[in-house]
Short mmCIF file of C-alpha atoms (C1' of nucleotides) in Angstrom, two decimals:
data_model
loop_
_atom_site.label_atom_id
_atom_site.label_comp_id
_atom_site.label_asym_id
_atom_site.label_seq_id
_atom_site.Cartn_x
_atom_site.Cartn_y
_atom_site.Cartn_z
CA UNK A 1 16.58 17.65 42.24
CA UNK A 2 19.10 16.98 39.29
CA UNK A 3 19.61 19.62 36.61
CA UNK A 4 18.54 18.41 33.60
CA UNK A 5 19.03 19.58 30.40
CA UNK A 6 17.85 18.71 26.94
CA UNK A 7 18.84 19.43 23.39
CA UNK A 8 16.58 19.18 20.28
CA UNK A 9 17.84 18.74 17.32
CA UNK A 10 15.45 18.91 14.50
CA UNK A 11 16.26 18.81 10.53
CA UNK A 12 15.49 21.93 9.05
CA UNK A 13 12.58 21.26 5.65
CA UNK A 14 13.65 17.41 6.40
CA UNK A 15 12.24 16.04 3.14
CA UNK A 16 13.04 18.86 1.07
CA UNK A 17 16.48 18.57 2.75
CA UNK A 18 16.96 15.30 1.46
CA UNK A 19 16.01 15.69 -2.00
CA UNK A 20 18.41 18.64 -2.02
CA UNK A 21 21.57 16.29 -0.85
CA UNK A 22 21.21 14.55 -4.14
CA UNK A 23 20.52 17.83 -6.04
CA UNK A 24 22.36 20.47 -5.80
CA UNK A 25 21.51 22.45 -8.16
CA UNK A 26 18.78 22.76 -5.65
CA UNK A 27 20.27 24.74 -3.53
CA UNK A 28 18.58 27.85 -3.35
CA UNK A 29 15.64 27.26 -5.42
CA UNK A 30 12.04 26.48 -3.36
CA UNK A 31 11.68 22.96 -2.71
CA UNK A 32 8.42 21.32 -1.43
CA UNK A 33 7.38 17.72 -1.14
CA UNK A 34 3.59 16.52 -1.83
CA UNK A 35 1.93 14.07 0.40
CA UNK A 36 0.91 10.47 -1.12
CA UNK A 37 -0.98 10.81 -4.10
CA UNK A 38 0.62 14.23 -4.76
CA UNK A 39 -2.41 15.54 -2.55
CA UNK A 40 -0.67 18.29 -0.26
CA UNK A 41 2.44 20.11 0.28
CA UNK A 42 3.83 18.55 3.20
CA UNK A 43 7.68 20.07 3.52
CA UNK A 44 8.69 23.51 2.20
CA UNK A 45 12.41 25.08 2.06
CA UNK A 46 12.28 28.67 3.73
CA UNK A 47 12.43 29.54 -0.34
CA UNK A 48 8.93 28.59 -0.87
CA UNK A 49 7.82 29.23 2.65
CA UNK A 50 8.54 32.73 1.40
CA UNK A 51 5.91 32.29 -1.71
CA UNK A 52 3.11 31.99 0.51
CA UNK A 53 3.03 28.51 0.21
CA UNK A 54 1.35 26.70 3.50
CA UNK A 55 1.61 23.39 5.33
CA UNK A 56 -1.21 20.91 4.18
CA UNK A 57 -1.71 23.54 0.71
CA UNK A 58 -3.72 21.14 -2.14
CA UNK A 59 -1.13 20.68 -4.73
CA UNK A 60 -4.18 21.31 -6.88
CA UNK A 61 -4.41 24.73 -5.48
CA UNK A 62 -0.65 26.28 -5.62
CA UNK A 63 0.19 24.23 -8.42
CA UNK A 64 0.12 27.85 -11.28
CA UNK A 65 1.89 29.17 -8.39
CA UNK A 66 4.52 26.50 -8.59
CA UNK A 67 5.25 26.47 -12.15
CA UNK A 68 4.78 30.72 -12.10
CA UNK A 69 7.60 30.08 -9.45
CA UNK A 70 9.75 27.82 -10.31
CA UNK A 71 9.53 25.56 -7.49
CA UNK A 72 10.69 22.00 -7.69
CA UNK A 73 8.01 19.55 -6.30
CA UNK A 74 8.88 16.23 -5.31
CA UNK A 75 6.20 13.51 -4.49
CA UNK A 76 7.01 11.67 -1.20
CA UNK A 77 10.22 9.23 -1.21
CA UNK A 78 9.88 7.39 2.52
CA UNK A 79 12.24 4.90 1.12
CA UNK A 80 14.93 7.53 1.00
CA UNK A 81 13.93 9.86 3.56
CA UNK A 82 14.10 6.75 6.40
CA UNK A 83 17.09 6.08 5.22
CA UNK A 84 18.59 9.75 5.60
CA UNK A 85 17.14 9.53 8.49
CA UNK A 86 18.88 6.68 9.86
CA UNK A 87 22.07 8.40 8.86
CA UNK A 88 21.12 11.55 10.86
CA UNK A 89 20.23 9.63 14.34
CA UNK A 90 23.27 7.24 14.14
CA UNK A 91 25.91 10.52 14.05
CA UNK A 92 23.70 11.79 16.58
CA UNK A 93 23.94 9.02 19.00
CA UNK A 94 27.29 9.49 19.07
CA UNK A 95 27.25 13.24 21.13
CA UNK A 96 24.92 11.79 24.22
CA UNK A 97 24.53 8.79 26.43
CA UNK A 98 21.27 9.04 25.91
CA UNK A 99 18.76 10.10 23.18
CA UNK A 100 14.77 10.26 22.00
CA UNK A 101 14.04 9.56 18.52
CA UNK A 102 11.06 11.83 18.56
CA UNK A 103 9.76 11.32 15.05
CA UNK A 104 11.64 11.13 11.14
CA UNK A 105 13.30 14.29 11.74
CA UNK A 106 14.07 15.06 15.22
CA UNK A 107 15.39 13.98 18.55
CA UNK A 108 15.89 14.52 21.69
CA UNK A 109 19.59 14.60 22.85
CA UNK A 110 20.11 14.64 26.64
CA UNK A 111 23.04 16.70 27.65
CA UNK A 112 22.57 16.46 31.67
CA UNK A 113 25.72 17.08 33.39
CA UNK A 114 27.29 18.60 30.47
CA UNK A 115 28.88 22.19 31.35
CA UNK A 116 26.91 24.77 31.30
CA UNK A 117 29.31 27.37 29.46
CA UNK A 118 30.15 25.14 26.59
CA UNK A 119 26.70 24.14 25.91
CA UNK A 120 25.91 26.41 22.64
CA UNK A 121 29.66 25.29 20.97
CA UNK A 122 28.58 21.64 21.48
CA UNK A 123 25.36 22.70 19.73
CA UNK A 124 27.09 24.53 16.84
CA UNK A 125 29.45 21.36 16.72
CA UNK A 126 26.62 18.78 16.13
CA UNK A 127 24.93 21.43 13.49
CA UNK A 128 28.19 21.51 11.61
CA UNK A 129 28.86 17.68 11.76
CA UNK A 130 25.58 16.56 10.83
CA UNK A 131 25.65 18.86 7.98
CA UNK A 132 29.24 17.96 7.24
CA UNK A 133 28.59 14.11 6.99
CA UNK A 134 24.79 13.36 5.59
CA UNK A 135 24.66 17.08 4.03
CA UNK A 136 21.45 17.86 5.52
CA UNK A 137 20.94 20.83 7.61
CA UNK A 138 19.59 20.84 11.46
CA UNK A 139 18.64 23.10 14.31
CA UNK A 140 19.41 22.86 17.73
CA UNK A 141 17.57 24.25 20.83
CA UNK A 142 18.76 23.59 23.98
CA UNK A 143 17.11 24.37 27.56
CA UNK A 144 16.33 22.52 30.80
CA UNK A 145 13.08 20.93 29.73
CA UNK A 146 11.44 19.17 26.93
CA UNK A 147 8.74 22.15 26.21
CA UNK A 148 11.41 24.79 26.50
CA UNK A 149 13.82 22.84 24.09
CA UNK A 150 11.15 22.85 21.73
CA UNK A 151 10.85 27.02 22.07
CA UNK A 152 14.18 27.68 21.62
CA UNK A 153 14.55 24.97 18.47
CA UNK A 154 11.97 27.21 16.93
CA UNK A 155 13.53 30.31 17.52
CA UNK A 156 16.96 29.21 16.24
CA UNK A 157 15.09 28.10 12.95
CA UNK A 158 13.08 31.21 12.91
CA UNK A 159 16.46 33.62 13.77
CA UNK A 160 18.96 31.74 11.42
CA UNK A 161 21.35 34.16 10.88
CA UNK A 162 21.36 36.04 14.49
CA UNK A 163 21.73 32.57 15.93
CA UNK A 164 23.01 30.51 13.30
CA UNK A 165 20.97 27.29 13.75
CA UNK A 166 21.66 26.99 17.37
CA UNK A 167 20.26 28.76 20.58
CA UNK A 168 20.27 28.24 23.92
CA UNK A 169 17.80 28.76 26.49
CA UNK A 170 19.15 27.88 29.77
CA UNK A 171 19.54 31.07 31.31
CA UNK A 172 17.08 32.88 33.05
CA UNK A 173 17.13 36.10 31.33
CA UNK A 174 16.56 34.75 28.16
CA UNK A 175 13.38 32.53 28.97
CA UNK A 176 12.16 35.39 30.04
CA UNK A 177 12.58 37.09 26.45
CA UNK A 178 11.59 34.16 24.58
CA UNK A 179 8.26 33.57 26.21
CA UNK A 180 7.01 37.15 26.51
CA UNK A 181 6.28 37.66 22.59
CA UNK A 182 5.65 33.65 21.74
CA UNK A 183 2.92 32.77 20.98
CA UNK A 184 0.71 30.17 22.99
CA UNK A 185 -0.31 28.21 19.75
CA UNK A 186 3.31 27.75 18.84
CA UNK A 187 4.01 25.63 21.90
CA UNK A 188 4.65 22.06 21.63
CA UNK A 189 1.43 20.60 22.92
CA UNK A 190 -1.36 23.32 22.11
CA UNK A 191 -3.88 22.81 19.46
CA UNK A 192 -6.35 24.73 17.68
CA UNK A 193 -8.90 24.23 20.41
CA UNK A 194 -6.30 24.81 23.00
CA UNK A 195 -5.53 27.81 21.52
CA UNK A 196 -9.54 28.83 21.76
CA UNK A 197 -10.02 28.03 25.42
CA UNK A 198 -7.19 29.78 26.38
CA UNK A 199 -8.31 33.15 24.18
CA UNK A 200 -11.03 32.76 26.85
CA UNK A 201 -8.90 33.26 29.70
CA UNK A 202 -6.79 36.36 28.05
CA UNK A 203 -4.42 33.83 27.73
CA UNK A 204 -2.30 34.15 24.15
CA UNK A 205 1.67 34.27 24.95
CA UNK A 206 3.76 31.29 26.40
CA UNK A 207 4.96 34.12 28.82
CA UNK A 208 1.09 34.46 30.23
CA UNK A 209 0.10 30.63 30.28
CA UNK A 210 3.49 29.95 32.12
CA UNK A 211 1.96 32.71 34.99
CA UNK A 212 -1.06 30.92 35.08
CA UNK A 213 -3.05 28.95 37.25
CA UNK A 214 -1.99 25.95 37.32
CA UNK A 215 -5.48 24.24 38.61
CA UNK A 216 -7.72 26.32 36.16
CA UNK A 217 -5.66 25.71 33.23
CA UNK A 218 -5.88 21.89 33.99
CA UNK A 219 -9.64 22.13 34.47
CA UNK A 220 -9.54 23.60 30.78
CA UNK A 221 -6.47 21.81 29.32
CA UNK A 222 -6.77 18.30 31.44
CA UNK A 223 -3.61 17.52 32.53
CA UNK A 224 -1.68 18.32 29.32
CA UNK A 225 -1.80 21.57 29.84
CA UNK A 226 -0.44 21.56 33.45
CA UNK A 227 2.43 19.82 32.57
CA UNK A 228 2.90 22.35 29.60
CA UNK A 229 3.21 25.12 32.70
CA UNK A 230 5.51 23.11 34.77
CA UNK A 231 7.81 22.97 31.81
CA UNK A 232 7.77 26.07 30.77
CA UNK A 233 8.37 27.24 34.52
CA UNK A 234 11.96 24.94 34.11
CA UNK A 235 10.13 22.00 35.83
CA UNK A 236 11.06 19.13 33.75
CA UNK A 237 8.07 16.07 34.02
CA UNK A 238 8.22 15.02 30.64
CA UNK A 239 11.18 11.92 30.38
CA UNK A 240 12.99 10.91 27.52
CA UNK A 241 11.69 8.09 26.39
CA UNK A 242 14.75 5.91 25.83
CA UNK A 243 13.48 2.56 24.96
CA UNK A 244 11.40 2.34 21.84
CA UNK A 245 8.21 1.06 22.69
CA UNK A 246 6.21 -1.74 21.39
CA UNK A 247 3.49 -0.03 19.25
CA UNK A 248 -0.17 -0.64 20.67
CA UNK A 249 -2.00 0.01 17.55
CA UNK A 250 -1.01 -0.84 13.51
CA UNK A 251 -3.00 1.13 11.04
CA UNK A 252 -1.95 0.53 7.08
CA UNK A 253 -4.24 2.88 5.40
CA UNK A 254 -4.43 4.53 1.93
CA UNK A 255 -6.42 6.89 -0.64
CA UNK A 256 -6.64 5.61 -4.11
CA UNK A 257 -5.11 7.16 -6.99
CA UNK A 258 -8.70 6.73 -8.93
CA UNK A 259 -11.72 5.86 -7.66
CA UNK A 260 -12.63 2.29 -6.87
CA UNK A 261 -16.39 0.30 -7.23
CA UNK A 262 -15.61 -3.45 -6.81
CA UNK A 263 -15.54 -5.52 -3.78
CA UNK A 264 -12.70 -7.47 -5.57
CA UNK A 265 -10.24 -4.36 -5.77
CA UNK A 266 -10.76 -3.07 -2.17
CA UNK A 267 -10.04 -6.87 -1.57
CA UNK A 268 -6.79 -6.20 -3.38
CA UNK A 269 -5.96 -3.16 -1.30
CA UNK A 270 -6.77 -4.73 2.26
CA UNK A 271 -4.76 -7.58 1.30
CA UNK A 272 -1.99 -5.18 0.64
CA UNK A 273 -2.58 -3.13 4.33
CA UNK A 274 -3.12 -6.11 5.81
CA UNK A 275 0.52 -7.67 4.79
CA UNK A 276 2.13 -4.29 5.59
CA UNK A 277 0.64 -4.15 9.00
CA UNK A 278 1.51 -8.14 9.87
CA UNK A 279 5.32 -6.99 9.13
CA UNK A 280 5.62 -4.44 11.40
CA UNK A 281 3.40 -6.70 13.74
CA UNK A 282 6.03 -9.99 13.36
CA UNK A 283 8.90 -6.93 13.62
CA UNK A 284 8.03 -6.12 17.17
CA UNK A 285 7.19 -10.07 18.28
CA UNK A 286 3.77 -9.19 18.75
CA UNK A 287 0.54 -11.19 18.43
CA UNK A 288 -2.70 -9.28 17.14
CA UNK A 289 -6.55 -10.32 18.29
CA UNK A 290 -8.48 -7.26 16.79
CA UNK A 291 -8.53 -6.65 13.47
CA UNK A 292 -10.67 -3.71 12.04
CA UNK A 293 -11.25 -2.94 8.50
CA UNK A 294 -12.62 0.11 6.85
CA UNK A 295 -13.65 1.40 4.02
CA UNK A 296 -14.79 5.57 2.99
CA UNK A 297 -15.82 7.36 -0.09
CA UNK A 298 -14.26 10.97 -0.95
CA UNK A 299 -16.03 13.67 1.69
CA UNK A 300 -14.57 16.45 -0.28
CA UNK A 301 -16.41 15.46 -3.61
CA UNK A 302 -19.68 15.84 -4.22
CA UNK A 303 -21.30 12.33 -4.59
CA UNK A 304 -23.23 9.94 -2.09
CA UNK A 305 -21.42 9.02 0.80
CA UNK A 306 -20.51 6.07 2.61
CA UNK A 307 -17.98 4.81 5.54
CA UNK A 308 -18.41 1.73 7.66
CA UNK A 309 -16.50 -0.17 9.48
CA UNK A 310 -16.06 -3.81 11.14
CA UNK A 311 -14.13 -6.10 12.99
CA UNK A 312 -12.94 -9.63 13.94
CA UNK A 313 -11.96 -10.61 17.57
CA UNK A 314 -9.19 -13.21 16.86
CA UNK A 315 -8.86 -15.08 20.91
CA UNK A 316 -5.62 -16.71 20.30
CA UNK A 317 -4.47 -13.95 18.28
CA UNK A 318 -2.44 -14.12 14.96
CA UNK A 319 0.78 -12.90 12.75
CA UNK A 320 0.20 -15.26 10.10
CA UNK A 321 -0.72 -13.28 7.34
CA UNK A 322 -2.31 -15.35 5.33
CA UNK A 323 -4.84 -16.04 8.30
CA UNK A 324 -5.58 -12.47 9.06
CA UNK A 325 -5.93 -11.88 5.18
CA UNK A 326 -8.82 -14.26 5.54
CA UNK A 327 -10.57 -12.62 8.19
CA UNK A 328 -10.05 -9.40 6.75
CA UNK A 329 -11.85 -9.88 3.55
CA UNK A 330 -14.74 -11.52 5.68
CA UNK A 331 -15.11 -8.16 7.45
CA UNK A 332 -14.97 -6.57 4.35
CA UNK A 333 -18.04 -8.71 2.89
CA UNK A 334 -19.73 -7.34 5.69
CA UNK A 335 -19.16 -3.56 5.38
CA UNK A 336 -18.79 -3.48 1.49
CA UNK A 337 -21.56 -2.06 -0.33
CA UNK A 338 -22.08 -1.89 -3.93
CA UNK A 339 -22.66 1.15 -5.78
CA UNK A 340 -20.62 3.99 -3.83
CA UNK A 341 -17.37 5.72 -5.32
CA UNK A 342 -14.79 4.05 -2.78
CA UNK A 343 -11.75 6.50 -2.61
CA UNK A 344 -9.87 4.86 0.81
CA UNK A 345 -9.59 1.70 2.87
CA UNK A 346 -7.83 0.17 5.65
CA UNK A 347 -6.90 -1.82 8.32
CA UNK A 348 -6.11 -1.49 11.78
CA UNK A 349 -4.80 -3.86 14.39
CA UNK A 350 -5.53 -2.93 17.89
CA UNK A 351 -5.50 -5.51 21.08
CA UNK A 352 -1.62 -6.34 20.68
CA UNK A 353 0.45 -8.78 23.00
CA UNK A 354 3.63 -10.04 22.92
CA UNK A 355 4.12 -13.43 21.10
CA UNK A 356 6.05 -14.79 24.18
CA UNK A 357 2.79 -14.13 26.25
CA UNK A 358 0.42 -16.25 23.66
CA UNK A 359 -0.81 -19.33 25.11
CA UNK A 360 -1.58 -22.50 23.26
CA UNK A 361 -5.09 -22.83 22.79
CA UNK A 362 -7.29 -26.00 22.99
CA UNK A 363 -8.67 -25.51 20.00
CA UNK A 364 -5.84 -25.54 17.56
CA UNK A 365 -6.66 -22.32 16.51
CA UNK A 366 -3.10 -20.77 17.62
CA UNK A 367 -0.43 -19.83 14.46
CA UNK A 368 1.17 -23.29 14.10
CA UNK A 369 5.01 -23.78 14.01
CA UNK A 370 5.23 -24.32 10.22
CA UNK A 371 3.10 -20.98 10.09
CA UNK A 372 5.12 -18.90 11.66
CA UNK A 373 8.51 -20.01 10.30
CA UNK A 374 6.74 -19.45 6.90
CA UNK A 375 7.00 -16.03 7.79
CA UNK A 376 10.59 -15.58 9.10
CA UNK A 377 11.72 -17.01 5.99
CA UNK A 378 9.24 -14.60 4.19
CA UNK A 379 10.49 -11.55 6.49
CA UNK A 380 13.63 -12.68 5.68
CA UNK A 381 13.80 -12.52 2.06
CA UNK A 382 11.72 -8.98 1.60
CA UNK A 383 14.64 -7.71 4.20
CA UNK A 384 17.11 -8.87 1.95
CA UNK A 385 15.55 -8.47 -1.63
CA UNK A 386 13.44 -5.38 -0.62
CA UNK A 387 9.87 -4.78 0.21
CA UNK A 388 7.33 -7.04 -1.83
CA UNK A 389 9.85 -9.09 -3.26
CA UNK A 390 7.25 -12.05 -1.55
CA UNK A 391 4.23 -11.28 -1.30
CA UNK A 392 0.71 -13.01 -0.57
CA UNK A 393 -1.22 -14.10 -3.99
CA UNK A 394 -4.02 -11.89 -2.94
CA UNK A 395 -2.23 -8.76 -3.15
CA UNK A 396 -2.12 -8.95 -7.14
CA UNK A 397 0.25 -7.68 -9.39
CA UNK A 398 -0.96 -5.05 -11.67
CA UNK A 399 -2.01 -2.48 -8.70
CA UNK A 400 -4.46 -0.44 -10.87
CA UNK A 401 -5.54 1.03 -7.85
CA UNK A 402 -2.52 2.28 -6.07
CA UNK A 403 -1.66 6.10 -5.40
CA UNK A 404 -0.21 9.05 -8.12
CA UNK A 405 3.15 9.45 -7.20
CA UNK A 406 4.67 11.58 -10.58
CA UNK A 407 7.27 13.02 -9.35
CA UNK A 408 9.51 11.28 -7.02
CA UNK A 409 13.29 11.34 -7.39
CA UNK A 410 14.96 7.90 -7.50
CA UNK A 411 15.74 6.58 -4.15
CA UNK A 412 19.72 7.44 -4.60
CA UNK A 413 20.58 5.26 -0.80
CA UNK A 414 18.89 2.07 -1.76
CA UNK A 415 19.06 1.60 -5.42
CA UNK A 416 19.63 -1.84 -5.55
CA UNK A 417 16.30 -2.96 -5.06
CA UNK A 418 14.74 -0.23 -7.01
CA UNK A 419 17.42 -1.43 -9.98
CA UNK A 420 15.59 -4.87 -9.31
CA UNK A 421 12.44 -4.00 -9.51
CA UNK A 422 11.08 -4.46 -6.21
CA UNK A 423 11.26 -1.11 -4.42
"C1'" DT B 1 -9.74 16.50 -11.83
"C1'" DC B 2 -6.86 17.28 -7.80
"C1'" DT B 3 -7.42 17.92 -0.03
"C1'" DG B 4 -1.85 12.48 3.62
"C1'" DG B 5 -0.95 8.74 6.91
"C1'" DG B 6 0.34 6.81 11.36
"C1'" DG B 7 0.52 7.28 15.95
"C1'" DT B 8 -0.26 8.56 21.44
"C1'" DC B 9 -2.54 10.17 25.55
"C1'" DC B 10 -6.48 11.60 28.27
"C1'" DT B 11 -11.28 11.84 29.82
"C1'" DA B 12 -16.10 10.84 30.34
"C1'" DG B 13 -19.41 7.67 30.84
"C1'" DG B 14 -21.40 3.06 30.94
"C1'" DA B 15 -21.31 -1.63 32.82
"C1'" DC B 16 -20.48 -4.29 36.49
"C1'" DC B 17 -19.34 -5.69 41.20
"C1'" DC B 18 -19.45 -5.55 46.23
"C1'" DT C 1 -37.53 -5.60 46.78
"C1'" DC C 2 -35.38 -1.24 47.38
"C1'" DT C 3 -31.51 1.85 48.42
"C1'" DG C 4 -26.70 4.11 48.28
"C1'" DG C 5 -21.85 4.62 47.38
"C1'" DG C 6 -17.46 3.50 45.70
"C1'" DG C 7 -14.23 1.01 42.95
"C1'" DT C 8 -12.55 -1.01 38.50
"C1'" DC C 9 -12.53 -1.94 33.80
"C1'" DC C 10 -13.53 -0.91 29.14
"C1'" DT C 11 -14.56 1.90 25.13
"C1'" DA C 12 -15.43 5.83 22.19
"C1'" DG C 13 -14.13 10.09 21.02
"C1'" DG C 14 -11.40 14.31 21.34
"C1'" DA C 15 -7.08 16.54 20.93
"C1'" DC C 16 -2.59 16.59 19.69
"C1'" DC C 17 1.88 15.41 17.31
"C1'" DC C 18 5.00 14.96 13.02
#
DNA sequence: TCTGGGGTCCTAGGACCC
DNA sequence: TCTGGGGTCCTAGGACCC
């Protein structure tokens, strides 16, 4: 069997990271960042960590705390954060053959056939470079599979100074350690209810589930939570995944920033989703023949509720926008009702295939050529001139309805098409 | 007043076929 | 007309992730 062995590098307070690189002043103060519409507090430094202040908090709800504390919020800034992000994977690319962009903020570095004995100085080496050349600050946990990479990330974030941002958890001995006093709901791949069933089964440290049965625990767990033991017993079955996969679903979805009543501003918004989602659908070359559209009033607040959904089987499948703008608005006719406080909407596009798999149809209902070259050139020019520098008619202008967003910082790496407006 | 958004994987169960 | 068993495909829903 070959030795593998994996490194994760994850960005410590990623968003609050970022905003920090173009801040100083930052530096030690707490930092979090609020979730569209300035709803929840979605990254915290260690700083306001340290104030009590949770993952998912209401804004609403730690706000006094906030000001009491000087904290700096931030609403969310994707536009700058992908682009940090960007930054961060490129330099990281450049210390393995091969690598897993896991998510915004981390990744999965293989480092197979490196030697052993030098493995925590290459660590400390891609800390200090990523650090040195986008300013933002990561940790590293290295082991010999996916699950245990993920441990010993945590523990070099949660032991900063003993370990200094790196720590790794290829020898025996220490696995040993580690697992013994972590705890089972910490692992990468145990939920809430997880954590419940395995309560049941005096189950409650990585160090006990790892000792496990391997048959019961998938009877309780499904086969999840067998691969979980295998992993943490140094049997790696979960692969990078190199390539980066064709998506199988698109979902463009939103809350409000006020409440909504009329049929023709939710048509606003799903015209919006809907010419978000096409993009990303044209970006992979894919074809969509399912679209489903949605529509929910608040469940937290205290007034009569309503959600309903519906959907339009498309045989030849589409990319055109404008066509799947059309069909989305006659799903909406269908679900829309009048009289309810609408707070969120959305579309979803499920049943994808590639575009060089679509088959003319006999009814002419296929995307014609002028279509789609309508869109490259439309692609084309948002690429250039920024997002929504073209969009569909239907979309509208004025936005009434779109989400709070008070305090986001400029977007510093792509000012250009903020300076023009279009951003 | 104020509680995010976008994904994946797995299983159970129904429909259908032979 | 009734009976049984096994396979496949599809979908809805649960659980999890960041």
């Amino acid at each position: 069997m070959k030795e593998e062995v994996f490194a994760l590098v994850d960005c410590n307070s990623f968003y609050c990271s970022c905003e920090r690189v173009f801040d100083p002043s930052l530096e030690k103060r707490p930092v979090i960042v609020l979730s569209n519409n300035d709803g929840c507090a979605v990254a915290r430094t260690d700083e306001a960590k340290a104030l009590g202040i949770g993952m998912g908090d209401p804004y609403f709800k730690i706000k006094e705390l906030c000001k009491k504390n000087k904290v700096a919020v931030f609403s969310s800034n994707y536009t700058l954060y992908g682009d940090m992000s960007r930054r961060v994977m490129t330099i990281l690319s450049e210390f393995t053959p091969e690598m897993e962009v896991y998510s915004i903020d981390e990744a999965f570095l293989s480092l197979s056939g490196f030697s052993a004995k030098d493995l925590t100085r290459y660590g400390q080496e891609i800390k200090n470079i990523v650090r040195q050349m986008t300013g933002v600050p990561v940790s590293v946990g290295i082991a010999k599979t996916k699950v245990l990479a993920k441990v010993a990330n945590k523990l070099a974030k949660k032991n900063k100074t003993e370990y200094s941002g790196v720590f790794n958890l290829c020898e025996e001995k220490d696995i040993e350690n580690s697992l013994k006093n972590f705890p089972v709901r910490d692992l990468w791949g145990v939920g809430r209810q997880s954590v419940k069933k395995l309560a049941l089964q005096n189950i409650f440290t990585a160090g006990q589930l790892r000792d496990a049965n391997e048959k019961v625990i998938q009877k309780i767990l499904t086969i999840q939570g067998r691969r979980i033991i295998k992993e943490l017993r140094g049997e790696s079955c979960l692969n990078l995944q190199l390539i980066d996969a064709d998506k199988k679903q698109i979902v463009s979805s939103r809350s409000f920033g006020r409440s909504v009543y009329k049929i023709e501003e939710l048509r606003e918004s799903i015209a919006n989703h809907i010419t978000t989602a096409a993009e990303k659908l044209r970006q992979q070359e894919s074809l969509t023949r399912s679209i489903i559209v949605f529509v929910q009033t608040n469940p937290f607040k205290n007034v009569p509720q309503y959600y309903n959904s519906g959907f339009v089987n498309l045989m030849s499948g589409t990319a055109v926008t404008s066509k799947m703008i059309r069909h989305a608005f006659n799903v909406l006719d269908q679900i829309y009702k009048e009289g309810f406080e609408y707070k969120k909407c959305g579309v979803m596009l499920v049943d994808l295939f590639p575009k060089v798999n679509s088959q003319m149809d006999m009814f002419g209902l296929s995307d014609s050529i002028t279509d789609m070259h309508r869109m490259e050139v439309v692609d084309r020019i948002n690429a250039f001139h920024g997002k929504g520098a073209i969009k569909p008619g239907a979309c509208g202008t004025n936005q009434f309805w779109q989400m709070l967003s008070q305090m986001k910082s400029p977007c510093y790496t792509t000012r250009w098409s903020e300076l023009l407006g279009v951003g």
